[in-house]
Coordinates of C-alpha atoms in Angstrom, one line a residue:
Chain A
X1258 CA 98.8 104.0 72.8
X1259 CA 100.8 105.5 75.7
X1260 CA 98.4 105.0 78.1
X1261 CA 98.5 101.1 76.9
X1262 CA 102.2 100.7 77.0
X1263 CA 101.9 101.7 80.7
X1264 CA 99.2 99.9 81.8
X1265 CA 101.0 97.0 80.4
X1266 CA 104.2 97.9 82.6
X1267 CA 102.0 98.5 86.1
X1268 CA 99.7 95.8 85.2
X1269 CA 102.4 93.3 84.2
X1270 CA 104.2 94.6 88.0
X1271 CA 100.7 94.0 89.6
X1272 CA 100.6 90.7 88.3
X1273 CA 103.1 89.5 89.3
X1274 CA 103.2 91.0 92.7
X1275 CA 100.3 89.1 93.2
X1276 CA 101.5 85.8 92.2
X1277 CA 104.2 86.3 93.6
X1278 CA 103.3 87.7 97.1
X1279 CA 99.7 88.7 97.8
X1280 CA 98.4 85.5 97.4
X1281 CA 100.8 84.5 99.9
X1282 CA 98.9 86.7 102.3
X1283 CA 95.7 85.1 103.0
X1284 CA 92.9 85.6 105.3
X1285 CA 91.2 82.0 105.9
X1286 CA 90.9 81.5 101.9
X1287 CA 90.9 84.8 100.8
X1288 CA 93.2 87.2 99.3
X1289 CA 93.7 90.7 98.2
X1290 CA 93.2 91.1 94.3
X1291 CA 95.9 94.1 93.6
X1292 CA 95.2 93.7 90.0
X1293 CA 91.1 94.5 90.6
X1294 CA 92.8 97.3 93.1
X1295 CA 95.2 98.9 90.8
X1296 CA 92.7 98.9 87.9
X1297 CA 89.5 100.7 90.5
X1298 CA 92.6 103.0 91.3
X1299 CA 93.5 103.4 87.7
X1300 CA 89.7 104.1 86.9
X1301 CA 88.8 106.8 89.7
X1302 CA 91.3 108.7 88.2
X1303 CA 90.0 112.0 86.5
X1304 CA 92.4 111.9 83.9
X1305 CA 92.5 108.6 83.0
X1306 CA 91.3 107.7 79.7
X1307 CA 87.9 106.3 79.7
X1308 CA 88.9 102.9 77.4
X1309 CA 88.5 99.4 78.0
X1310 CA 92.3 98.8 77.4
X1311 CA 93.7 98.4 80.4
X1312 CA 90.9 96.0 81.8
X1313 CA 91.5 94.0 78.9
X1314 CA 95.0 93.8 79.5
X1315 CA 94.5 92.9 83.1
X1316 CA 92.2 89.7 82.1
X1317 CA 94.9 88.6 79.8
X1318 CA 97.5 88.5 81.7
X1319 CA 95.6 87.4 85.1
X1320 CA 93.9 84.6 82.5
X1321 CA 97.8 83.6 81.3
X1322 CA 98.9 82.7 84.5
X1323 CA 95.6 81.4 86.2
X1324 CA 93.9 77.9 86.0
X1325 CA 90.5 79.4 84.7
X1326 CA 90.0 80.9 81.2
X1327 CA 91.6 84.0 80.0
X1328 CA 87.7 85.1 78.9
X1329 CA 86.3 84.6 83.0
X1330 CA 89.2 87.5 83.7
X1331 CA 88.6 89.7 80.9
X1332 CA 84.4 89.8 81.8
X1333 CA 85.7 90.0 85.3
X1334 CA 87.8 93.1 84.6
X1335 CA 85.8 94.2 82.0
X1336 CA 82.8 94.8 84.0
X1337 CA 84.6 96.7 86.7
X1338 CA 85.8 99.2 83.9
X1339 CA 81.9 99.2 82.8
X1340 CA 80.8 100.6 86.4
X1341 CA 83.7 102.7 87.4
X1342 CA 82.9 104.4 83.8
X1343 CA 79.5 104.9 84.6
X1344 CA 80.4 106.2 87.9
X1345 CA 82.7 108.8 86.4
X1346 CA 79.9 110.3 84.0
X1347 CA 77.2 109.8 86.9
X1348 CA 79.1 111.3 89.6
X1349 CA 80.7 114.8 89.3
X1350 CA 83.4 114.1 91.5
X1351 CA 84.8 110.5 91.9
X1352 CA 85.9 109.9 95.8
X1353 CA 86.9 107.4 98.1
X1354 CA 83.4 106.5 98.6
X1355 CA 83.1 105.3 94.7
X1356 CA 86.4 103.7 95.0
X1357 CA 85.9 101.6 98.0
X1358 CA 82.3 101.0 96.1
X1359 CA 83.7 99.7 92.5
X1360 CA 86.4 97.8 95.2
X1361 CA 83.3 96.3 96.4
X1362 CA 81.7 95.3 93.0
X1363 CA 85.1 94.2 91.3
X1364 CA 85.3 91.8 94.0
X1365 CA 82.0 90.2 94.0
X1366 CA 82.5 90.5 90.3
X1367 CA 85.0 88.7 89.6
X1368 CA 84.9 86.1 92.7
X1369 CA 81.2 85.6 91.5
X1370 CA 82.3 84.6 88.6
X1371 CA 85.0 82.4 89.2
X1372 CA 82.8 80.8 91.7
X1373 CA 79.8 80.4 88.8
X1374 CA 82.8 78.7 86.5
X1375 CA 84.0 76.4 88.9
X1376 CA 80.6 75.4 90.0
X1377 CA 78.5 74.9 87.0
X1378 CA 81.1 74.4 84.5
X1379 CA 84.0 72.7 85.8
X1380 CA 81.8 71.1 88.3
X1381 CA 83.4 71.4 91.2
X1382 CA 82.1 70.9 94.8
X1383 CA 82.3 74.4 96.1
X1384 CA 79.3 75.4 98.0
X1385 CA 78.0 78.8 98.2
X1386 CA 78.0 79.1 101.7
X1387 CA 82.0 77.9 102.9
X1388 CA 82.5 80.4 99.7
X1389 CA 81.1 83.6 101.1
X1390 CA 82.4 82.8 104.6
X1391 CA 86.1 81.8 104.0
X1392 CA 86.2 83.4 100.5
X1393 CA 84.6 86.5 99.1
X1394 CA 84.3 88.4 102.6
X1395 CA 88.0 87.7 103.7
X1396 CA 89.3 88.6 100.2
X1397 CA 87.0 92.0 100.7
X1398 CA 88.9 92.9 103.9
X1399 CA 91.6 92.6 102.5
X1400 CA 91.0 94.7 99.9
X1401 CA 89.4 97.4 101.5
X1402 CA 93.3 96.6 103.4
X1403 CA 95.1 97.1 100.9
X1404 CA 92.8 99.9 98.7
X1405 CA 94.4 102.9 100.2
X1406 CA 97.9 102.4 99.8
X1407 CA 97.3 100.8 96.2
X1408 CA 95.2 104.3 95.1
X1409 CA 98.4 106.7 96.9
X1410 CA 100.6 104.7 94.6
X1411 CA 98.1 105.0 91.5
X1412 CA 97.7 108.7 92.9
X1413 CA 101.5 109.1 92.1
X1414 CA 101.7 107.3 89.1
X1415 CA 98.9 109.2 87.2
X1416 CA 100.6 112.2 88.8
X1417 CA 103.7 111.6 86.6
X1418 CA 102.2 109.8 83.9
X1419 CA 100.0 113.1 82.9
X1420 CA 103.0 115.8 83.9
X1421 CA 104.6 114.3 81.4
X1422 CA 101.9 115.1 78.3
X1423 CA 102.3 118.3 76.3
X1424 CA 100.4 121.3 76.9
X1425 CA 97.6 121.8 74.2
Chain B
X432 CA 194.5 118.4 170.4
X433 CA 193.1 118.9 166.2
X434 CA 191.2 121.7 165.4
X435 CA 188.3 121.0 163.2
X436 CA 187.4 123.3 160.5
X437 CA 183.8 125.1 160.6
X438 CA 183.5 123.8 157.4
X439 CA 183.9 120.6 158.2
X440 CA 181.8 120.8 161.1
X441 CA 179.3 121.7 158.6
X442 CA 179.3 119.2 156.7
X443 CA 179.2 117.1 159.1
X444 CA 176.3 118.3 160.8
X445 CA 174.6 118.5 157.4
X446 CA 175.5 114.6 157.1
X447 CA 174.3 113.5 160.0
X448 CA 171.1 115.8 159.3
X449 CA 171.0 113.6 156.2
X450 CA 171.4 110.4 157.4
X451 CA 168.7 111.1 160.4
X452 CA 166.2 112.6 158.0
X453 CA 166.8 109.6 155.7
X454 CA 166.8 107.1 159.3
X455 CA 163.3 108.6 160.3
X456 CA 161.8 108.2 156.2
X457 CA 163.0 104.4 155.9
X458 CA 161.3 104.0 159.7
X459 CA 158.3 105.7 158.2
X460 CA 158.3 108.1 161.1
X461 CA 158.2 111.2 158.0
X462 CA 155.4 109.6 156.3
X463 CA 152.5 112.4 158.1
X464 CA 155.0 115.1 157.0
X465 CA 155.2 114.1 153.4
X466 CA 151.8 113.3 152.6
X467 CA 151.6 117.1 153.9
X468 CA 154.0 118.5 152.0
X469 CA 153.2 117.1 148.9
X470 CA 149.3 116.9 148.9
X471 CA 149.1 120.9 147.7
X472 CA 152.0 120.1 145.1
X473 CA 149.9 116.7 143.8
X474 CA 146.6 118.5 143.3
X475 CA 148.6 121.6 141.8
X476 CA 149.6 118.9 139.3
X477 CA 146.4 117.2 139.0
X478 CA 145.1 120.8 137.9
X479 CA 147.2 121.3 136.0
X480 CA 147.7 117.7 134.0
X481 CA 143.4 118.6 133.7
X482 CA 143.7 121.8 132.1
X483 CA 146.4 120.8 130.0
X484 CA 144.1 117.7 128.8
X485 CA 141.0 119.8 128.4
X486 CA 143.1 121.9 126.0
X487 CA 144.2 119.3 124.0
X488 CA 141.1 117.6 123.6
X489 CA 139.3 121.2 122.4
X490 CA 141.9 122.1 120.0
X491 CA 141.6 118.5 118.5
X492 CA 137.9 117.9 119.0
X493 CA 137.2 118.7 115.4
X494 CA 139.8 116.3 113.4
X495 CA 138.1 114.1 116.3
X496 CA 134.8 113.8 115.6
X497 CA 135.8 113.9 111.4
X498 CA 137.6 110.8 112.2
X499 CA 134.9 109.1 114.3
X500 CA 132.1 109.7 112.2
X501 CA 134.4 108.1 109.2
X502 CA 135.1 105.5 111.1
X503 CA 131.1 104.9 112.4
X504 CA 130.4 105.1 108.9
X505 CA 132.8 102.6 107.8
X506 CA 131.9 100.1 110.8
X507 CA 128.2 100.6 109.7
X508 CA 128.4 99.5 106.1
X509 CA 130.6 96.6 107.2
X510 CA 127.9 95.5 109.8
X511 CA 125.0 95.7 106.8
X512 CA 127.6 94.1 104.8
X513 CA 128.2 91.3 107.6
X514 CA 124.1 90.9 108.2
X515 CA 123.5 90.7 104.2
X516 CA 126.5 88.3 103.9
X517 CA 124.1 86.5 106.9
X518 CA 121.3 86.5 105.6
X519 CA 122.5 84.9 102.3
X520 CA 124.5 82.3 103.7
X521 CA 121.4 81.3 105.4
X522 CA 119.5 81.4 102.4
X523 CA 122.2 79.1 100.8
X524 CA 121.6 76.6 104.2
X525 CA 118.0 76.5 103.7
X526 CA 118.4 75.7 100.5
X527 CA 121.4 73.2 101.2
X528 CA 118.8 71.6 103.5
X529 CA 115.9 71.3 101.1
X530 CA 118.1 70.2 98.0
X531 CA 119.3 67.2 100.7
X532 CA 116.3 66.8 102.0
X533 CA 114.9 66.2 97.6
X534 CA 118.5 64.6 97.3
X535 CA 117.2 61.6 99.7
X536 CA 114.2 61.8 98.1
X537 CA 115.4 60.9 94.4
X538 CA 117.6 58.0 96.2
X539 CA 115.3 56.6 97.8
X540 CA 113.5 56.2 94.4
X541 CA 116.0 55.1 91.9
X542 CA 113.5 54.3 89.0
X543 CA 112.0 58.1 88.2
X544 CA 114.4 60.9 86.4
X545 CA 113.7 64.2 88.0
X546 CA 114.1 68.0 87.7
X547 CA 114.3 70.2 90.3
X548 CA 112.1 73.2 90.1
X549 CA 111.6 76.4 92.2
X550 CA 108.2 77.9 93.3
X551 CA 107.8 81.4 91.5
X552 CA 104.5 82.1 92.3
X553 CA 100.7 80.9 92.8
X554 CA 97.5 80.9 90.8
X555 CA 96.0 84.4 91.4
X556 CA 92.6 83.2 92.1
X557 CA 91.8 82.4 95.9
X558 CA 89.1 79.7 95.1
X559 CA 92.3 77.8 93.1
X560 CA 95.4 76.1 94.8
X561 CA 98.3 75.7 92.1
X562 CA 101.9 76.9 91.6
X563 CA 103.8 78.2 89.3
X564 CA 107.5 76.7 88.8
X565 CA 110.5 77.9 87.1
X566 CA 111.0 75.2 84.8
X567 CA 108.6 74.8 81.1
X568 CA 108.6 72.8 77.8
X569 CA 112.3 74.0 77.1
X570 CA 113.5 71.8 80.2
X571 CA 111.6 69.2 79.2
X572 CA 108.8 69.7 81.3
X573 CA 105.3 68.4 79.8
X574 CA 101.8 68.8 80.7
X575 CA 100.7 65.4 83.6
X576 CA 104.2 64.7 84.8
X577 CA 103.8 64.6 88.7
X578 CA 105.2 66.7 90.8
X579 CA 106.5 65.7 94.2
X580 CA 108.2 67.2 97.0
X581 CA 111.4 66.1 99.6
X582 CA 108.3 64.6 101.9
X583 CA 105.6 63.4 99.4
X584 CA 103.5 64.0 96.4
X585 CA 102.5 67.2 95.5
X586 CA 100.4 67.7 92.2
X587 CA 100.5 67.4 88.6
X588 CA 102.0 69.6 85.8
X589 CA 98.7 71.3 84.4
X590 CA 100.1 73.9 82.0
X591 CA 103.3 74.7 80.4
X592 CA 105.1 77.9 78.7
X593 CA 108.2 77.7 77.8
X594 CA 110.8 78.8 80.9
X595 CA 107.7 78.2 83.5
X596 CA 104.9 75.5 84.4
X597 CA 101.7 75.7 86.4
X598 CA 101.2 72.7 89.1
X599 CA 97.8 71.8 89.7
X600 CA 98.3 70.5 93.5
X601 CA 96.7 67.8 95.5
X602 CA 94.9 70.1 97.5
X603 CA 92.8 71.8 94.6
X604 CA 88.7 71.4 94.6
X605 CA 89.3 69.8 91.2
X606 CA 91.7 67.4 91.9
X607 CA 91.6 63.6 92.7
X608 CA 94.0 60.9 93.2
X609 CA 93.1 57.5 92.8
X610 CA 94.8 56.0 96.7
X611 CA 95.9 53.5 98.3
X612 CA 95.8 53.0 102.4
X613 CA 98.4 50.9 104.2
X614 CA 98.5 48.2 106.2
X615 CA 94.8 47.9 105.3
X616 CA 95.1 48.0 101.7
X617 CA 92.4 50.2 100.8
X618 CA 91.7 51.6 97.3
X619 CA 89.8 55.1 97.7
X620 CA 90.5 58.4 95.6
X621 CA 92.1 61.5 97.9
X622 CA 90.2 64.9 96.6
X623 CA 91.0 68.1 97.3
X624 CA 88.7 71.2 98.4
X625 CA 88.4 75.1 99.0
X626 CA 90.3 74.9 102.3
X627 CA 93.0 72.9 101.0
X628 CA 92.0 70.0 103.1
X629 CA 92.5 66.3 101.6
X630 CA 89.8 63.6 102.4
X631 CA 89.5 60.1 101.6
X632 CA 86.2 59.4 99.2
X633 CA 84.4 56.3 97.8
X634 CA 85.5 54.2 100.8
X635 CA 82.8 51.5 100.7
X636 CA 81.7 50.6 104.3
X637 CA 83.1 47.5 104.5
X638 CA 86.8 48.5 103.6
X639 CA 89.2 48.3 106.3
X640 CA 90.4 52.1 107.5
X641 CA 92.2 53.0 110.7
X642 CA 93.4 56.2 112.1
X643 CA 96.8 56.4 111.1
X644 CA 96.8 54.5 108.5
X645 CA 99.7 55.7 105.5
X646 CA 98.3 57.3 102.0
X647 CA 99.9 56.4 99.0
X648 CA 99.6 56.7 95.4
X649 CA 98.0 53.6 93.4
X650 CA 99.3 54.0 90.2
X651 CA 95.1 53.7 89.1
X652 CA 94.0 56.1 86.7
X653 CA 97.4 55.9 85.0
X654 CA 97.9 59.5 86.2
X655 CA 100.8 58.9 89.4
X656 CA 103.3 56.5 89.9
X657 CA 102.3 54.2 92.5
X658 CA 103.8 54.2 95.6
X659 CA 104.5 57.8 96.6
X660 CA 103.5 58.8 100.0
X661 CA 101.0 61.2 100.3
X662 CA 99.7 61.9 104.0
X663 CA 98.4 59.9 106.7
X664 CA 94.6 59.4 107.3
X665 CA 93.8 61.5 110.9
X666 CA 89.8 60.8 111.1
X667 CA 87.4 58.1 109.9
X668 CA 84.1 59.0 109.7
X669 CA 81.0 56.1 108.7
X670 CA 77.6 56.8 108.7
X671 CA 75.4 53.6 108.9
X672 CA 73.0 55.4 106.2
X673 CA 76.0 56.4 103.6
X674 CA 77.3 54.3 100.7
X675 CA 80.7 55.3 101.6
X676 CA 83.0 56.2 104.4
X677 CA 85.0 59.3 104.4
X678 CA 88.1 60.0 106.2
X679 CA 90.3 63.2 107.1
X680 CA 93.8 62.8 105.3
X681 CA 96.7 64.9 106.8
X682 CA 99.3 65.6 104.0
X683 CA 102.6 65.1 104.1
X684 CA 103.8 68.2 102.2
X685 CA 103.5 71.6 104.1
X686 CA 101.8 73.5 101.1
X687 CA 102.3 76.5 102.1
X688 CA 105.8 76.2 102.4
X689 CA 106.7 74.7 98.9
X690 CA 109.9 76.4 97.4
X691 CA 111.6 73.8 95.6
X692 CA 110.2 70.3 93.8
X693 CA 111.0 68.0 91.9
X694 CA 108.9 67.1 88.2
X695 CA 109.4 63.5 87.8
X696 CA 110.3 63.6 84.0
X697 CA 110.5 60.0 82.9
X698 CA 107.0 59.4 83.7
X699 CA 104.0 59.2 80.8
X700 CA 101.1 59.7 82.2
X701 CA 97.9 57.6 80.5
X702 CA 94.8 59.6 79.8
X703 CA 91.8 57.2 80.5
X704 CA 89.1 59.9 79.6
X705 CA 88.0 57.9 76.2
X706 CA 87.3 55.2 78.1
X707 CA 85.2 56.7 80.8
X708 CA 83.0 58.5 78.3
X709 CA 80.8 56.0 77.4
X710 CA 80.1 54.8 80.4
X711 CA 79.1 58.4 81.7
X712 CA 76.6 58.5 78.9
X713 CA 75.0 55.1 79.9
X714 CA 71.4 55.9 81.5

């Protein structure tokens, strides 16, 4: 419950961020996705809680504010928590490596997807091509950009979020 | 015969010693004599005025430097004060300049009620260009009233919450705008795309389209008031084998700029969808 009361706090902060600013800071097309970054952050996390909460959070509030469907957002986010859980039990000790990796799968993730939607559902003309070119590889620099100073901030946050928990 | 007194001749001489010594200063004749007299008694003095000073200064160095530093901390937070008071009045001029600039706007078309909104942030999602404004369903705001800027049209209201609206603009990959090209009078629909580039589609060869030539709305498709400028058409392009000619459109709104609009509120648009079904299902 706590852990979903403040992921609804840095998520809602991230969101709006976003909105407000990051998508302001394009590269050709692309732009950073701090919500994908602050939720790999979130995930590498040893002591994070291994739930689905706080992706599902993300795609709601993401889907509230975008054009495209709540649902696209929540898969999106969804299926980043999938891998960097899998990472977690796979790996014995997450690093920068895995994070820059599930950075790397978020994005074609959830830019895949929205490019599937738009394409074969809402039928817009959006070749695949101009996509990866002035799109998903832009956006990915500028993720990888932004990845380190988003995960210090996580670093921190977690840092105070767990000092906070009783001893057992 | 008088006899004069030793005193007097004293004082005499001592006189006229007086008046000669005072003869030679006013001729100037004594002037190597007293810069040599008195140069050891000025630098004594100069010395002396030095070390004195120097004293003075030490022994009140310390309430000194209290007071400066005070006073460089006082003058600092009145320059940050001064620079933020700067930087909002210019604020308030930009925004002077764009509410004038939307001001002329509304004037110079009378017919449509508007409401000025501010830009609060964008669509999250690269691949999609739309805004978010400040204004929603409690202002009156409702989903397809267009959206226009001081210099031209900008989109359509695609989504409303209460205290805040989403603006699909011109520019999207989705959108289209049934057109109209002047002098030559052409009827064409405007789309958007990924790059946020506008171009002029199903043109048939034989309409009339010239470099230059002024977009503006139609008022077909029931979606946009006629008559509101969109951009200027920069490139014609016609392919002998092509059903239609296509043409560049450079808009009239900066996009990327957008921090204030207007929602033209008296405006209902008409949804023709119904009446394009059938004809989509026809074979």
């Amino acid at each position: 419950m706590k852990s979903a009361l403040s992921g609804v706090v840095v998520l809602a902060l991230a969101v709006a961020l976003q909105s407000a600013i990051i998508r302001q800071i394009t590269l050709l097309q692309g732009s950073a996705d701090l919500v994908l970054l602050t939720l790999a952050a979130w995930y590498m996390h040893e002591e994070a809680p291994g739930s689905w909460v706080w992706a599902v959070i993300a795609g709601l509030m993401v889907g509230t504010l975008s054009a495209l469907p709540w649902w696209l957002y929540v898969v999106g986010y969804g299926g980043l928590a999938a891998v960097a859980l899998f990472l977690r039990r796979r790996l014995w000790q997450t690093s920068y490596f895995a994070y820059f990796f599930l950075i790397l799968v978020g994005c074609a993730l959830t830019l895949g997807l929205s490019w599937a939607y738009l394409r074969f559902v809402a039928g817009a003309g959006i070749p695949l091509a101009p996509t990866l070119n002035r799109v998903f590889f832009p956006s990915l620099l500028l993720d990888v950009l932004f990845a380190l100073p988003v995960y210090s901030l996580m670093d921190e946050w977690a840092a105070w979020f767990f000092a906070e928990e009783p001893a057992l | 015969m008088f006899k004069i007194s030793p005193r007097t001749l004293r004082a005499l001489l001592i006189a006229l010693v007086v008046i000669g010594l005072l003869a030679l200063s006013l001729g100037g004749y004594l002037t190597p004599l007293t810069r040599w007299t008195t140069r050891p008694v000025l630098a004594v003095q100069a010395w002396l005025a030095r070390a004195y000073e120097g004293a003075r200064l030490y022994l009140n160095a310390p309430q000194d430097i209290h007071a400066l530093r005070a006073e460089n901390q006082r003058l600092k937070a009145e320059v940050s004060r001064l620079q933020t008071e700067i930087v909002t009045l210019q604020q308030q001029l930009t925004e002077a300049e764009l509410l004038s600039a939307l001001l002329d706007f509304a004037r110079a078309h009378p017919q449509n009620e508007y409401k000025a909104a501010q830009v609060i942030g964008r669509d999250p999602n690269p691949f999609l260009h739309y805004i978010i404004i400040n204004r929603g369903s409690d202002d009156g705001i409702r989903v397809g009233m267009p959206v226009v800027s001081a210099e031209g049209l900008v989109g359509h209201i695609d989504a409303v919450l209460p205290d805040a609206a989403r603006v699909q603009l011109i520019t999207d990959p989705q959108s289209s705008v049934d057109v109209v090209t002047q002098p030559t009078h052409t009827q064409a629909v405007l789309v958007g795309s990924l790059t946020g580039e506008l171009s002029l589609d199903m043109v048939p060869l034989s309409a009339k389209l010239n470099n230059g030539d002024l977009v503006l709305t139609s008022g077909l498709g029931g979606r946009y008031p006629p008559n509101i400028l969109v951009g200027q058409v920069v490139s014609v392009r016609k392919l002998a084998y092509a059903l239609f000619q296509e043409a560049a459109v450079q808009p009239v709104t900066d996009f990327r700029q957008l921090q204030i609009v207007l929602v033209i509120v008296n405006f209902r648009p008409v949804d023709i969808t119904p009446l394009m079904k059938p004809q989509e299902k026809q074979p």
